[in-house]
Amino acid sequence: MRCLCLVPLLGTLACGPGAPPTSPVDAASGVHAVNYPLQYFAQRIAGEHLEVRFLAPPDVDPAFWSPRDEDILALQSAELILLNGATYAKWIDLVTVPLERTVVTSAAFEGELLELPATATHSHGESGSHAHVGIDFNTWLDPTLARQQAASVLAALVDHLPDHAKELRANA
C-alpha cells in the first residue's frame, strides 16, 4: 500500500520542476538522471557515495528539454547517465554520450510499455494543451515498473561502486 501513495507524488514531480541546474564545472562527474523519479531513486540508493544531478531547468518539462552544449559536456563526463527509456528523453538520439556509462532503466520491461492514442491532451500551465502520442513514458506511475526501474538503478550503482554494494542494497 505504501507504493501506491507515492504514485500521485511521483506523477506530479515528473512533469514539475526539478533540482536547480548546476554549472558545467560542478556537473562534470557523478550521476545524471533524465527525470526526477530516477534522480530520487539514485539519491536514495547512492546515499553519500555519489552526487546525483538532474540538469533540466525547473521551468522546463524534462521530457521535452534539450540540453545545451555545456549540459552535453557534463553528460559526457558523467560517471553514469540514468535514462528512463520509453522515448522519454527526446534529445538522446541527437547527442553523443558514452554508451558504457548509460543505463536505460526501462529496458527490462520494454515489451510492457503502453501506446498512447492522440486523444488525451493536457497542459503544463501557459504553454497550451498538447498530447503525448506514442509510448507512455511515465513508467514510474506504475509501482511495479517503478520498482523495476529502481532495481535497474541499484544494479548500475552496485556495478559502479562494488565496495559499497551491501550499503547500496540496504538503501534500496
PDB file of C-alpha atoms in Angstrom, residues 10 38 40 51 58 75 82-83 129 164 168:
ATOM      1  CA  LEU A  10       5.898  10.969  -8.470  1.00  0.00           C
ATOM      2  CA  LEU A  38      15.267   8.486 -11.423  1.00  0.00           C
ATOM      3  CA  TYR A  40      15.076  10.307  -6.438  1.00  0.00           C
ATOM      4  CA  GLU A  51      26.297  13.217  -6.365  1.00  0.00           C
ATOM      5  CA  PRO A  58      12.930  23.898 -13.172  1.00  0.00           C
ATOM      6  CA  LEU A  75      26.675  14.365 -19.540  1.00  0.00           C
ATOM      7  CA  LEU A  82      20.309   7.203 -15.997  1.00  0.00           C
ATOM      8  CA  LEU A  83      17.821   7.218 -18.853  1.00  0.00           C
ATOM      9  CA  SER A 129      -2.559  21.934 -24.479  1.00  0.00           C
ATOM     10  CA  HIS A 164      29.591  -0.282  -1.222  1.00  0.00           C
ATOM     11  CA  LEU A 168      23.511   0.320  -1.611  1.00  0.00           C
TER      12      LEU A 168
END
